[in-house]
Tab-separated table of C-alpha atoms and ligand atoms in Angstrom:
chain	number	residue	atom	x	y	z
A	1	MET	CA	0.000	0.000	0.000
A	2	LYS	CA	1.150	3.587	-0.611
A	3	ILE	CA	1.443	5.298	2.734
A	4	SER	CA	3.045	8.440	4.093
A	5	VAL	CA	4.633	9.271	7.421
A	6	ILE	CA	4.759	12.905	8.513
A	7	GLY	CA	7.470	13.584	11.099
A	8	ALA	CA	10.667	11.506	10.958
A	9	GLY	CA	11.684	11.438	14.624
A	10	TYR	CA	12.116	8.389	16.858
A	11	LEU	CA	8.552	7.274	16.189
A	12	GLY	CA	8.052	8.348	12.566
A	13	ALA	CA	11.373	7.136	11.146
A	14	THR	CA	10.979	3.777	12.893
A	15	HIS	CA	7.391	3.331	11.732
A	16	ALA	CA	8.246	4.338	8.153
A	17	ILE	CA	11.303	2.085	7.827
A	18	CYS	CA	9.528	-0.896	9.399
A	19	MET	CA	6.473	-0.485	7.140
A	20	ALA	CA	8.743	-0.196	4.073
A	21	SER	CA	10.490	-3.401	5.159
A	22	LEU	CA	7.117	-5.152	4.896
A	23	GLY	CA	6.776	-4.060	1.262
A	24	HIS	CA	4.687	-0.895	1.605
A	25	GLU	CA	5.631	2.123	-0.502
A	26	VAL	CA	6.425	4.823	2.030
A	27	VAL	CA	6.863	8.579	1.623
A	28	VAL	CA	8.476	10.235	4.644
A	29	VAL	CA	8.042	13.986	5.140
A	30	ASP	CA	9.882	16.140	7.678
A	31	ILE	CA	10.548	19.888	7.742
A	32	ASP	CA	14.101	19.242	8.961
A	33	SER	CA	16.041	19.117	5.688
A	34	GLU	CA	19.220	17.902	7.393
A	35	LYS	CA	17.365	14.946	8.894
A	36	ILE	CA	15.780	14.132	5.553
A	37	ALA	CA	19.161	14.299	3.742
A	38	GLN	CA	20.698	12.042	6.371
A	39	LEU	CA	17.910	9.468	6.109
A	40	ALA	CA	18.003	9.589	2.315
A	41	GLY	CA	21.734	8.906	2.547
A	42	GLY	CA	21.034	5.753	4.567
A	43	ALA	CA	21.996	7.127	8.001
A	44	LEU	CA	19.729	7.372	11.028
A	45	PRO	CA	19.612	10.687	12.928
A	46	PHE	CA	19.384	8.689	16.178
A	47	PHE	CA	20.447	5.306	17.522
A	48	GLU	CA	17.996	2.439	17.559
A	49	PRO	CA	19.224	-1.182	17.540
A	50	GLY	CA	18.597	-2.923	14.204
A	51	LEU	CA	17.070	0.101	12.467
A	52	THR	CA	20.108	1.194	10.440
A	53	GLU	CA	20.362	-2.286	8.915
A	54	LEU	CA	16.664	-2.178	8.042
A	55	LEU	CA	17.036	1.312	6.513
A	56	LYS	CA	19.873	0.057	4.321
A	57	LYS	CA	17.698	-2.829	3.138
A	58	VAL	CA	14.642	-0.724	2.330
A	59	GLY	CA	16.814	2.034	0.817
A	60	GLU	CA	18.211	-0.453	-1.666
A	61	SER	CA	14.736	-1.745	-2.537
A	62	LYS	CA	13.649	1.869	-3.185
A	63	SER	CA	10.395	1.313	-1.289
A	64	ILE	CA	10.957	4.465	0.791
A	65	THR	CA	11.481	8.104	-0.177
A	66	PHE	CA	12.410	11.014	2.065
A	67	THR	CA	11.330	14.557	1.334
A	68	THR	CA	10.586	17.947	2.852
A	69	GLU	CA	7.676	18.442	0.416
A	70	ILE	CA	4.287	17.650	1.932
A	71	ALA	CA	2.807	17.528	-1.599
A	72	ALA	CA	4.602	14.187	-2.005
A	73	ILE	CA	1.841	12.489	0.037
A	74	SER	CA	-0.699	13.086	-2.703
A	75	GLU	CA	-0.843	9.439	-3.760
A	76	SER	CA	-0.881	7.824	-0.326
A	77	ALA	CA	-3.908	6.001	1.051
A	78	ILE	CA	-2.891	6.449	4.706
A	79	HIS	CA	-0.964	9.342	6.283
A	80	PHE	CA	0.575	8.700	9.702
A	81	LEU	CA	1.106	11.847	11.778
A	82	CYS	CA	4.165	11.294	13.999
A	83	LEU	CA	4.811	14.795	15.305
A	84	GLY	CA	6.389	15.650	18.629
A	85	THR	CA	4.069	16.750	21.460
A	86	PRO	CA	6.581	18.079	24.012
A	87	GLN	CA	5.799	19.834	27.273
A	88	ALA	CA	4.938	23.459	26.541
A	89	SER	CA	7.470	25.909	27.903
A	90	GLY	CA	6.525	27.099	31.395
A	91	GLN	CA	3.416	24.897	31.535
A	92	LEU	CA	2.476	21.330	32.374
A	93	GLY	CA	0.410	20.874	29.208
A	94	ALA	CA	1.547	19.565	25.828
A	95	ASP	CA	2.637	21.866	23.017
A	96	LEU	CA	0.571	20.802	20.003
A	97	THR	CA	1.865	23.487	17.631
A	98	THR	CA	3.749	21.192	15.270
A	99	LEU	CA	0.967	18.598	15.265
A	100	ASN	CA	-1.636	21.247	14.416
A	101	LYS	CA	0.509	22.680	11.609
A	102	ALA	CA	1.317	19.290	10.130
A	103	PHE	CA	-2.349	18.251	10.326
A	104	ALA	CA	-3.415	21.393	8.424
A	105	ALA	CA	-0.705	20.855	5.803
A	106	THR	CA	-1.650	17.183	5.440
A	107	ILE	CA	-5.381	17.669	4.925
A	108	ASP	CA	-4.592	20.370	2.395
A	109	VAL	CA	-2.894	17.939	-0.002
A	110	ALA	CA	-4.164	14.490	1.012
A	111	PRO	CA	-6.093	12.813	-1.828
A	112	GLU	CA	-9.854	12.318	-1.536
A	113	GLY	CA	-10.827	9.176	0.355
A	114	SER	CA	-7.526	8.763	2.179
A	115	VAL	CA	-7.164	8.275	5.930
A	116	VAL	CA	-5.249	10.616	8.232
A	117	VAL	CA	-3.923	8.730	11.251
A	118	GLY	CA	-2.688	10.452	14.396
A	119	LYS	CA	0.030	8.447	16.157
A	120	SER	CA	1.333	11.203	18.419
A	121	THR	CA	0.495	11.055	22.119
A	122	VAL	CA	-2.074	13.790	22.731
A	123	PRO	CA	-4.347	15.170	25.436
A	124	VAL	CA	-7.788	13.578	25.372
A	125	GLY	CA	-10.080	15.666	23.156
A	126	THR	CA	-7.444	16.499	20.535
A	127	ALA	CA	-8.687	14.025	17.912
A	128	GLU	CA	-12.275	15.235	18.275
A	129	ARG	CA	-11.090	18.828	17.724
A	130	LEU	CA	-9.080	17.823	14.642
A	131	ALA	CA	-12.027	15.794	13.301
A	132	ALA	CA	-14.197	18.908	13.614
A	133	GLU	CA	-11.568	20.899	11.678
A	134	LEU	CA	-11.577	18.203	9.023
A	135	GLN	CA	-15.332	18.410	8.733
A	136	GLU	CA	-15.171	22.196	8.403
A	137	SER	CA	-12.601	21.867	5.615
A	138	GLN	CA	-15.178	19.796	3.684
A	139	LYS	CA	-12.461	17.408	2.495
A	140	SER	CA	-13.586	13.832	2.095
A	141	LEU	CA	-10.941	12.441	4.402
A	142	THR	CA	-11.219	10.227	7.472
A	143	LEU	CA	-9.423	10.696	10.781
A	144	ASN	CA	-8.280	7.787	12.976
A	145	TRP	CA	-6.298	7.941	16.206
A	146	ASN	CA	-3.781	5.134	16.599
A	147	PRO	CA	-1.504	5.625	19.617
A	148	GLU	CA	1.949	4.103	19.560
A	149	PHE	CA	3.438	1.899	22.278
A	150	LEU	CA	6.955	1.286	20.943
A	151	ARG	CA	9.798	1.445	23.429
A	152	GLU	CA	13.050	3.112	22.388
A	153	GLY	CA	15.719	0.419	22.387
A	154	HIS	CA	13.147	-2.212	21.282
A	155	ALA	CA	11.419	-0.108	18.657
A	156	VAL	CA	11.905	-2.396	15.642
A	157	ALA	CA	10.443	-5.480	17.326
A	158	ASP	CA	7.693	-3.414	18.951
A	159	THR	CA	6.701	-2.001	15.550
A	160	LEU	CA	6.876	-5.242	13.599
A	161	GLU	CA	5.273	-7.325	16.343
A	162	PRO	CA	3.105	-4.918	18.341
A	163	ASN	CA	1.373	-6.393	21.378
A	164	ARG	CA	-1.841	-4.469	20.561
A	165	ILE	CA	-3.322	-2.120	18.003
A	166	VAL	CA	-5.644	0.623	19.204
A	167	ILE	CA	-7.688	2.530	16.626
A	168	GLY	CA	-9.998	5.337	17.632
A	169	ALA	CA	-12.532	6.919	15.285
A	170	ASN	CA	-15.872	8.694	15.162
A	171	GLN	CA	-17.523	5.493	13.951
A	172	GLU	CA	-16.328	1.931	13.566
A	173	SER	CA	-16.714	1.915	9.763
A	174	ASP	CA	-14.094	4.689	9.582
A	175	THR	CA	-11.458	2.253	10.872
A	176	ALA	CA	-11.798	-0.422	8.156
A	177	LEU	CA	-8.784	0.559	6.021
A	178	LEU	CA	-6.378	1.023	8.937
A	179	SER	CA	-7.623	-2.119	10.653
A	180	ASP	CA	-6.985	-4.166	7.474
A	181	PHE	CA	-3.595	-2.514	7.071
A	182	TYR	CA	-2.563	-3.618	10.572
A	183	ARG	CA	-4.008	-7.113	10.043
A	184	SER	CA	-1.450	-7.488	7.255
A	185	VAL	CA	1.355	-5.968	9.380
A	186	ALA	CA	0.618	-7.849	12.594
A	187	PRO	CA	-2.009	-10.580	12.110
A	188	ASN	CA	-1.712	-11.755	15.715
A	189	ALA	CA	-1.968	-8.404	17.458
A	190	PRO	CA	-5.322	-7.900	19.199
A	191	GLN	CA	-7.121	-4.850	17.840
A	192	PHE	CA	-9.104	-2.468	20.003
A	193	ILE	CA	-11.532	-0.373	17.981
A	194	THR	CA	-12.632	2.532	20.152
A	195	ASN	CA	-13.900	6.072	20.099
A	196	PHE	CA	-11.353	8.915	19.959
A	197	ALA	CA	-11.275	9.568	23.696
A	198	THR	CA	-10.602	5.938	24.586
A	199	ALA	CA	-7.776	5.652	22.045
A	200	GLU	CA	-6.107	8.811	23.335
A	201	LEU	CA	-6.555	7.712	26.940
A	202	VAL	CA	-5.189	4.184	26.437
A	203	LYS	CA	-1.794	5.704	25.714
A	204	VAL	CA	-1.654	8.273	28.499
A	205	ALA	CA	-3.232	5.904	31.036
A	206	ALA	CA	-0.620	3.244	30.191
A	207	ASN	CA	2.201	5.746	30.675
A	208	ALA	CA	0.626	7.053	33.886
A	209	PHE	CA	0.474	3.496	35.225
A	210	LEU	CA	4.116	2.788	34.372
A	211	ALA	CA	5.206	6.068	35.977
A	212	THR	CA	3.121	5.166	39.014
A	213	LYS	CA	4.875	1.802	39.445
A	214	ILE	CA	8.325	3.369	39.270
A	215	SER	CA	7.449	6.211	41.609
A	216	PHE	CA	5.688	3.849	43.990
A	217	ILE	CA	8.852	1.815	44.464
A	218	ASN	CA	10.895	5.017	44.777
A	219	ALA	CA	8.528	6.166	47.530
A	220	MET	CA	9.238	2.824	49.234
A	221	SER	CA	12.922	3.558	48.682
A	222	GLU	CA	12.544	6.823	50.632
A	223	VAL	CA	10.916	4.851	53.461
A	224	ALA	CA	13.670	2.232	53.271
A	225	ASP	CA	16.355	4.925	53.586
A	226	VAL	CA	14.924	6.002	56.926
A	227	THR	CA	13.967	2.592	58.306
A	228	GLY	CA	16.953	0.522	57.184
A	229	ALA	CA	14.900	-1.723	54.870
A	230	ASP	CA	16.299	-2.909	51.517
A	231	VAL	CA	14.132	-1.669	48.649
A	232	SER	CA	15.466	-4.193	46.115
A	233	LEU	CA	14.555	-7.165	48.306
A	234	LEU	CA	11.245	-5.471	49.034
A	235	ALA	CA	10.569	-5.177	45.277
A	236	ASP	CA	11.521	-8.834	44.737
A	237	ALA	CA	9.255	-9.971	47.529
A	238	ILE	CA	6.194	-7.907	46.541
A	239	GLY	CA	6.805	-8.340	42.802
A	240	ILE	CA	6.620	-12.144	43.046
A	241	ASP	CA	2.878	-11.691	43.489
A	242	ASP	CA	1.655	-11.736	39.906
A	243	ARG	CA	-1.085	-9.244	40.732
A	244	ILE	CA	1.781	-6.783	41.329
A	245	GLY	CA	4.581	-8.068	39.056
A	246	ARG	CA	8.323	-7.282	39.321
A	247	LYS	CA	8.626	-5.278	36.067
A	248	PHE	CA	8.913	-1.506	36.498
A	249	LEU	CA	9.649	-1.949	40.202
A	250	GLY	CA	13.329	-1.046	39.799
A	251	ALA	CA	14.056	1.550	42.472
A	252	GLY	CA	16.724	4.092	41.611
A	253	ILE	CA	17.090	7.510	40.039
A	254	GLY	CA	13.708	7.293	38.329
A	255	PHE	CA	12.239	7.691	34.870
A	256	GLY	CA	12.959	10.267	32.181
A	257	GLY	CA	13.009	10.503	28.384
A	258	GLY	CA	10.799	12.166	25.819
A	259	CYS	CA	7.576	10.424	26.920
A	260	LEU	CA	6.739	9.455	30.519
A	261	PRO	CA	7.498	12.780	32.258
A	262	LYS	CA	5.806	15.024	29.710
A	263	ASP	CA	2.901	12.620	29.237
A	264	ILE	CA	1.954	12.506	32.924
A	265	ARG	CA	2.245	16.306	33.138
A	266	ALA	CA	0.074	16.782	30.043
A	267	PHE	CA	-2.447	14.341	31.525
A	268	LEU	CA	-2.521	16.396	34.732
A	269	ALA	CA	-2.979	19.630	32.807
A	270	ARG	CA	-5.794	18.155	30.745
A	271	ALA	CA	-7.479	16.767	33.865
A	272	ASP	CA	-7.423	20.269	35.385
A	273	GLU	CA	-9.062	21.675	32.230
A	274	LEU	CA	-11.761	19.015	32.507
A	275	GLY	CA	-12.373	19.765	36.194
A	276	LEU	CA	-10.802	16.405	37.111
A	277	GLY	CA	-7.735	17.669	38.948
A	278	ASP	CA	-8.552	15.604	42.060
A	279	SER	CA	-8.776	12.373	40.063
A	280	LEU	CA	-5.178	12.620	38.909
A	281	GLN	CA	-3.702	14.385	41.931
A	282	PHE	CA	-1.652	11.229	42.629
A	283	LEU	CA	0.330	11.841	39.416
A	284	ARG	CA	1.540	15.170	40.789
A	285	GLU	CA	2.931	13.327	43.813
A	286	PHE	CA	4.536	10.689	41.609
A	287	ASP	CA	6.161	13.361	39.446
A	288	LEU	CA	7.611	14.921	42.606
A	289	ILE	CA	8.849	11.542	43.894
A	290	ASN	CA	10.528	11.030	40.528
A	291	GLN	CA	12.241	14.429	40.667
A	292	ARG	CA	13.264	13.771	44.278
A	293	ALA	CA	15.069	10.574	43.249
A	294	ARG	CA	17.480	12.805	41.307
A	295	THR	CA	18.061	15.187	44.227
A	296	ARG	CA	18.486	12.241	46.616
A	297	ALA	CA	21.212	10.889	44.309
A	298	VAL	CA	22.976	14.274	44.304
A	299	ALA	CA	22.678	14.501	48.106
A	300	LEU	CA	24.182	11.034	48.517
A	301	ALA	CA	27.083	11.978	46.239
A	302	LEU	CA	27.695	15.192	48.204
A	303	LYS	CA	27.600	13.308	51.509
A	304	GLU	CA	30.372	11.096	50.182
A	305	LEU	CA	32.426	13.814	48.505
A	306	GLY	CA	32.193	16.491	51.171
A	307	ASP	CA	33.086	19.702	49.370
A	308	PRO	CA	32.648	18.673	45.695
A	309	ARG	CA	34.902	21.407	44.327
A	310	GLY	CA	37.743	19.881	42.349
A	311	LYS	CA	36.655	16.300	43.071
A	312	LYS	CA	36.403	14.039	40.050
A	313	VAL	CA	33.075	12.281	39.496
A	314	ALA	CA	32.923	9.643	36.743
A	315	VAL	CA	29.376	9.341	35.408
A	316	LEU	CA	28.522	6.088	33.633
A	317	GLY	CA	25.650	6.875	31.304
A	318	ALA	CA	23.990	9.930	29.770
A	319	ALA	CA	21.007	8.426	27.917
A	320	PHE	CA	17.704	8.239	29.776
A	321	LYS	CA	17.811	4.472	29.363
A	322	PRO	CA	20.075	1.839	27.788
A	323	GLU	CA	20.010	1.004	24.051
A	324	SER	CA	19.087	4.595	23.239
A	325	ASP	CA	20.917	7.845	22.493
A	326	ASP	CA	17.956	9.885	23.735
A	327	VAL	CA	18.913	12.387	26.450
A	328	ARG	CA	15.557	14.153	26.705
A	329	ASP	CA	14.866	14.705	30.423
A	330	SER	CA	17.584	12.175	31.263
A	331	PRO	CA	17.995	11.640	35.033
A	332	ALA	CA	21.664	10.717	34.443
A	333	LEU	CA	22.470	13.939	32.631
A	334	GLU	CA	20.580	16.096	35.117
A	335	ILE	CA	22.446	14.565	38.067
A	336	ALA	CA	25.771	15.023	36.242
A	337	GLU	CA	24.929	18.646	35.453
A	338	THR	CA	23.937	19.437	39.052
A	339	LEU	CA	27.172	17.990	40.439
A	340	ALA	CA	29.192	19.997	37.905
A	341	THR	CA	27.290	23.165	38.832
A	342	LEU	CA	28.283	22.522	42.451
A	343	GLY	CA	31.939	22.484	41.422
A	344	ALA	CA	32.709	18.797	40.840
A	345	ASN	CA	34.888	17.834	37.892
A	346	VAL	CA	32.342	15.612	36.156
A	347	VAL	CA	33.311	13.348	33.265
A	348	VAL	CA	30.445	11.552	31.538
A	349	THR	CA	30.737	8.507	29.325
A	350	ASP	CA	28.037	6.671	27.354
A	351	PRO	CA	28.196	4.129	24.508
A	352	ARG	CA	25.741	6.031	22.274
A	353	ALA	CA	24.470	9.275	23.734
A	354	LEU	CA	27.627	11.412	24.066
A	355	GLU	CA	26.949	13.527	20.991
A	356	ASN	CA	23.395	14.391	22.081
A	357	ALA	CA	24.536	14.975	25.666
A	358	GLN	CA	27.257	17.371	24.500
A	359	VAL	CA	24.721	19.394	22.524
A	360	LYS	CA	22.342	19.539	25.493
A	361	VAL	CA	24.880	20.214	28.265
A	362	PRO	CA	28.053	21.465	26.550
A	363	ASP	CA	29.904	22.431	29.727
A	364	LEU	CA	30.388	18.933	31.150
A	365	GLY	CA	33.486	16.794	30.646
A	366	TYR	CA	32.899	13.906	28.238
A	367	SER	CA	34.914	10.849	27.287
A	368	GLU	CA	34.217	8.049	24.858
A	369	SER	CA	36.579	5.861	26.816
A	370	ILE	CA	35.168	4.307	29.994
A	371	THR	CA	38.701	4.003	31.360
A	372	GLU	CA	39.487	7.692	30.788
A	373	ALA	CA	36.193	8.720	32.413
A	374	LEU	CA	37.030	6.555	35.424
A	375	ARG	CA	40.700	7.539	35.721
A	376	GLY	CA	41.420	9.243	39.043
A	377	ALA	CA	37.727	9.385	40.051
A	378	ASP	CA	36.864	10.200	43.666
A	379	LEU	CA	33.393	8.778	43.043
A	380	VAL	CA	31.820	6.679	40.281
A	381	MET	CA	28.106	7.216	39.547
A	382	HIS	CA	26.393	4.389	37.622
A	383	LEU	CA	23.353	6.156	36.191
A	384	THR	CA	22.243	4.418	32.966
A	385	GLU	CA	21.802	0.669	32.931
A	386	TRP	CA	23.934	-0.221	29.873
A	387	SER	CA	25.121	-3.861	29.905
A	388	GLU	CA	28.686	-2.535	29.378
A	389	TYR	CA	28.587	-1.064	32.878
A	390	ARG	CA	26.935	-4.048	34.543
A	391	GLU	CA	29.694	-6.209	33.091
A	392	LEU	CA	32.612	-4.057	34.299
A	393	ASP	CA	35.246	-5.952	36.266
A	394	PRO	CA	35.358	-4.254	39.685
A	395	LEU	CA	39.005	-5.285	40.185
A	396	GLU	CA	40.075	-3.686	36.890
A	397	VAL	CA	38.050	-0.526	37.535
A	398	LYS	CA	39.610	-0.232	40.980
A	399	LYS	CA	43.038	0.071	39.369
A	400	VAL	CA	42.165	3.328	37.579
A	401	VAL	CA	40.023	5.233	40.096
A	402	LYS	CA	41.331	7.236	43.034
A	403	ASN	CA	38.704	6.046	45.536
A	404	PRO	CA	36.811	2.780	45.026
A	405	ILE	CA	33.373	4.190	45.778
A	406	ILE	CA	30.459	3.602	43.411
A	407	PHE	CA	26.860	4.826	43.519
A	408	ASP	CA	24.584	2.331	41.769
A	409	GLY	CA	21.729	4.556	40.623
A	410	ARG	CA	19.928	1.615	39.007
A	411	ASN	CA	20.383	-1.048	41.683
A	412	VAL	CA	21.628	-3.613	39.193
A	413	LEU	CA	25.327	-4.114	39.981
A	414	ASP	CA	26.376	-7.379	41.565
A	415	VAL	CA	26.912	-6.121	45.099
A	416	GLU	CA	28.936	-9.115	46.267
A	417	SER	CA	31.550	-8.981	43.504
A	418	TRP	CA	32.055	-5.215	43.892
A	419	ARG	CA	32.262	-5.517	47.631
A	420	LYS	CA	34.703	-8.428	47.423
A	421	ALA	CA	36.902	-6.323	45.150
A	422	GLY	CA	37.124	-3.720	47.916
A	423	TRP	CA	34.522	-1.213	46.778
A	424	LYS	CA	32.199	0.847	48.923
A	425	LEU	CA	28.728	0.759	47.337
A	426	LEU	CA	26.099	3.457	47.666
A	427	ALA	CA	22.464	3.196	46.601
A	428	LEU	CA	19.058	4.720	47.233
A	429	GLY	CA	16.796	2.673	49.495
A	430	ARG	CA	19.515	0.229	50.493
A	431	THR	CA	22.313	0.242	53.005
A	432	LEU	CA	25.103	-1.659	51.293
B	1	NAD	N1	9.859	8.297	21.074
B	1	NAD	C1	9.117	7.289	21.480
B	1	NAD	O1	9.609	6.244	21.922
B	1	NAD	C2	7.612	7.354	21.404
B	1	NAD	C3	6.848	6.215	21.714
B	1	NAD	C4	5.462	6.307	21.658
B	1	NAD	C5	4.856	7.501	21.340
B	1	NAD	N2	5.618	8.594	21.073
B	1	NAD	C6	4.942	9.848	20.741
B	1	NAD	O2	5.148	10.066	19.356
B	1	NAD	C7	5.253	11.469	19.070
B	1	NAD	C8	6.561	11.746	18.349
B	1	NAD	O3	7.624	11.453	19.223
B	1	NAD	P1	9.141	11.433	18.729
B	1	NAD	O4	9.943	10.977	19.906
B	1	NAD	O5	9.255	10.680	17.443
B	1	NAD	O6	9.371	13.004	18.452
B	1	NAD	P2	10.557	13.716	17.649
B	1	NAD	O7	10.644	15.089	18.182
B	1	NAD	O8	11.765	12.810	17.678
B	1	NAD	O9	10.046	13.748	16.117
B	1	NAD	C9	9.139	14.672	15.585
B	1	NAD	C10	9.560	15.011	14.162
B	1	NAD	O10	8.563	15.822	13.562
B	1	NAD	C11	9.225	16.755	12.691
B	1	NAD	N3	8.306	17.855	12.347
B	1	NAD	C12	8.004	18.964	13.064
B	1	NAD	N4	7.105	19.726	12.395
B	1	NAD	C13	6.820	19.074	11.244
B	1	NAD	C14	5.957	19.340	10.137
B	1	NAD	N5	5.182	20.418	10.101
B	1	NAD	N6	5.928	18.442	9.116
B	1	NAD	C15	6.706	17.332	9.143
B	1	NAD	N7	7.540	17.036	10.173
B	1	NAD	C16	7.589	17.897	11.195
B	1	NAD	C17	10.455	17.148	13.477
B	1	NAD	O11	11.432	17.735	12.662
B	1	NAD	C18	10.866	15.789	14.065
B	1	NAD	O12	11.763	15.116	13.202
B	1	NAD	C19	5.094	12.162	20.414
B	1	NAD	O13	3.761	12.506	20.611
B	1	NAD	C20	5.516	11.081	21.406
B	1	NAD	O14	4.962	11.283	22.684
B	1	NAD	C21	6.973	8.542	21.074
């Protein structure tokens, strides 16, 4: 099928390349000409495991084209809108400016009878507003809302084998084309055909639940700090109950990235607009718990360092999570930046995210070499859970640092082997 993807970021580029790999003819439109040139040249503007290889394959088959010209979508049957919906500056709510502009541009040139599909994460009520605009324009186009659940770091598998498809529309018959399209992409994925509000809410409710689990265990970590309990054992012991589950109960420096934080804030803002502030009040608390995890990590580092001025802190990790180069609202980078602001000599290393981190926080020290980052460190901060760091040999690392003290911000290091090698371990919610 001829389809188009508008917005070639983490979501759009992944969706477009994966759909092209299944034999669809895909036109990708983005206003960022540099990004488009890069993609057309076979290079990804971000890191995602397995996606570069797939881009090379589909590039050779010529089933995908990249352009800055929205008019190029004029032969597509489906247009996927994959625009960013970041937190608006100085507000909790989402900034829908680029989505609104791209929607207007799309309906202007989309051919009669085609389907416009919103994939961006939006405040509930957005699709209904856009559908009303579509009706006013008197174009014979259909709008569907189809939220996306891919996880950065697993985006290719999540796109090619999604665990569910959610399609929202004004009426069920409007979803026929997109539903058939996804049956061919993912025959085994259960489909949920809903109204607009449900489709929009499935996405934000899922993210709110995940944020809640992480912040819940970090609240327990605060309690553990005061009472002497061990939050990791606590998580193991409550998570074994399958009504609770162990996933997303990793206590530590909390969640970040381009989705969870801004999505729960946008949900809160929308709830306020709807007079439902009380219903989602708990999310405000969980946002604060999440932010506090970062300040607790800084406080722990300062307790160990004393006066941080001139002390070297080696930071392992800049990305908000492993297998990604995304540093949007990264807890690791924020902690590193705060320590540097307080006078520490911070050197950050990361297998993939150094370039993005340098653009975002240019004043920090950076090193591609783990050894150079660690050399002479007074304190090591393990902040992003890359396997490279979990697999470090504590005896070897001890040879290059000044003081064998490590903060495990993700509670994943093998405590016994580090301790046996003579390290002092620090963590949130655990006395090690
Ligand atoms: N990143 C994820 O893992 C993920 C997962 C699920 C859902 N989402 C949601 O998907 C949406 C997109 O997220 P993202 O991370 O891909 O954002 P992004 O910022 O990486 O990508 C957005 C892209 O849109 C382009 N753009 C802006 N205005 C445009 C216009 N008028 N026409 C064409 N292109 C335009 C930008 O240049 C950019 O490349 C958000 O709503 C996000 O919450 C993201």
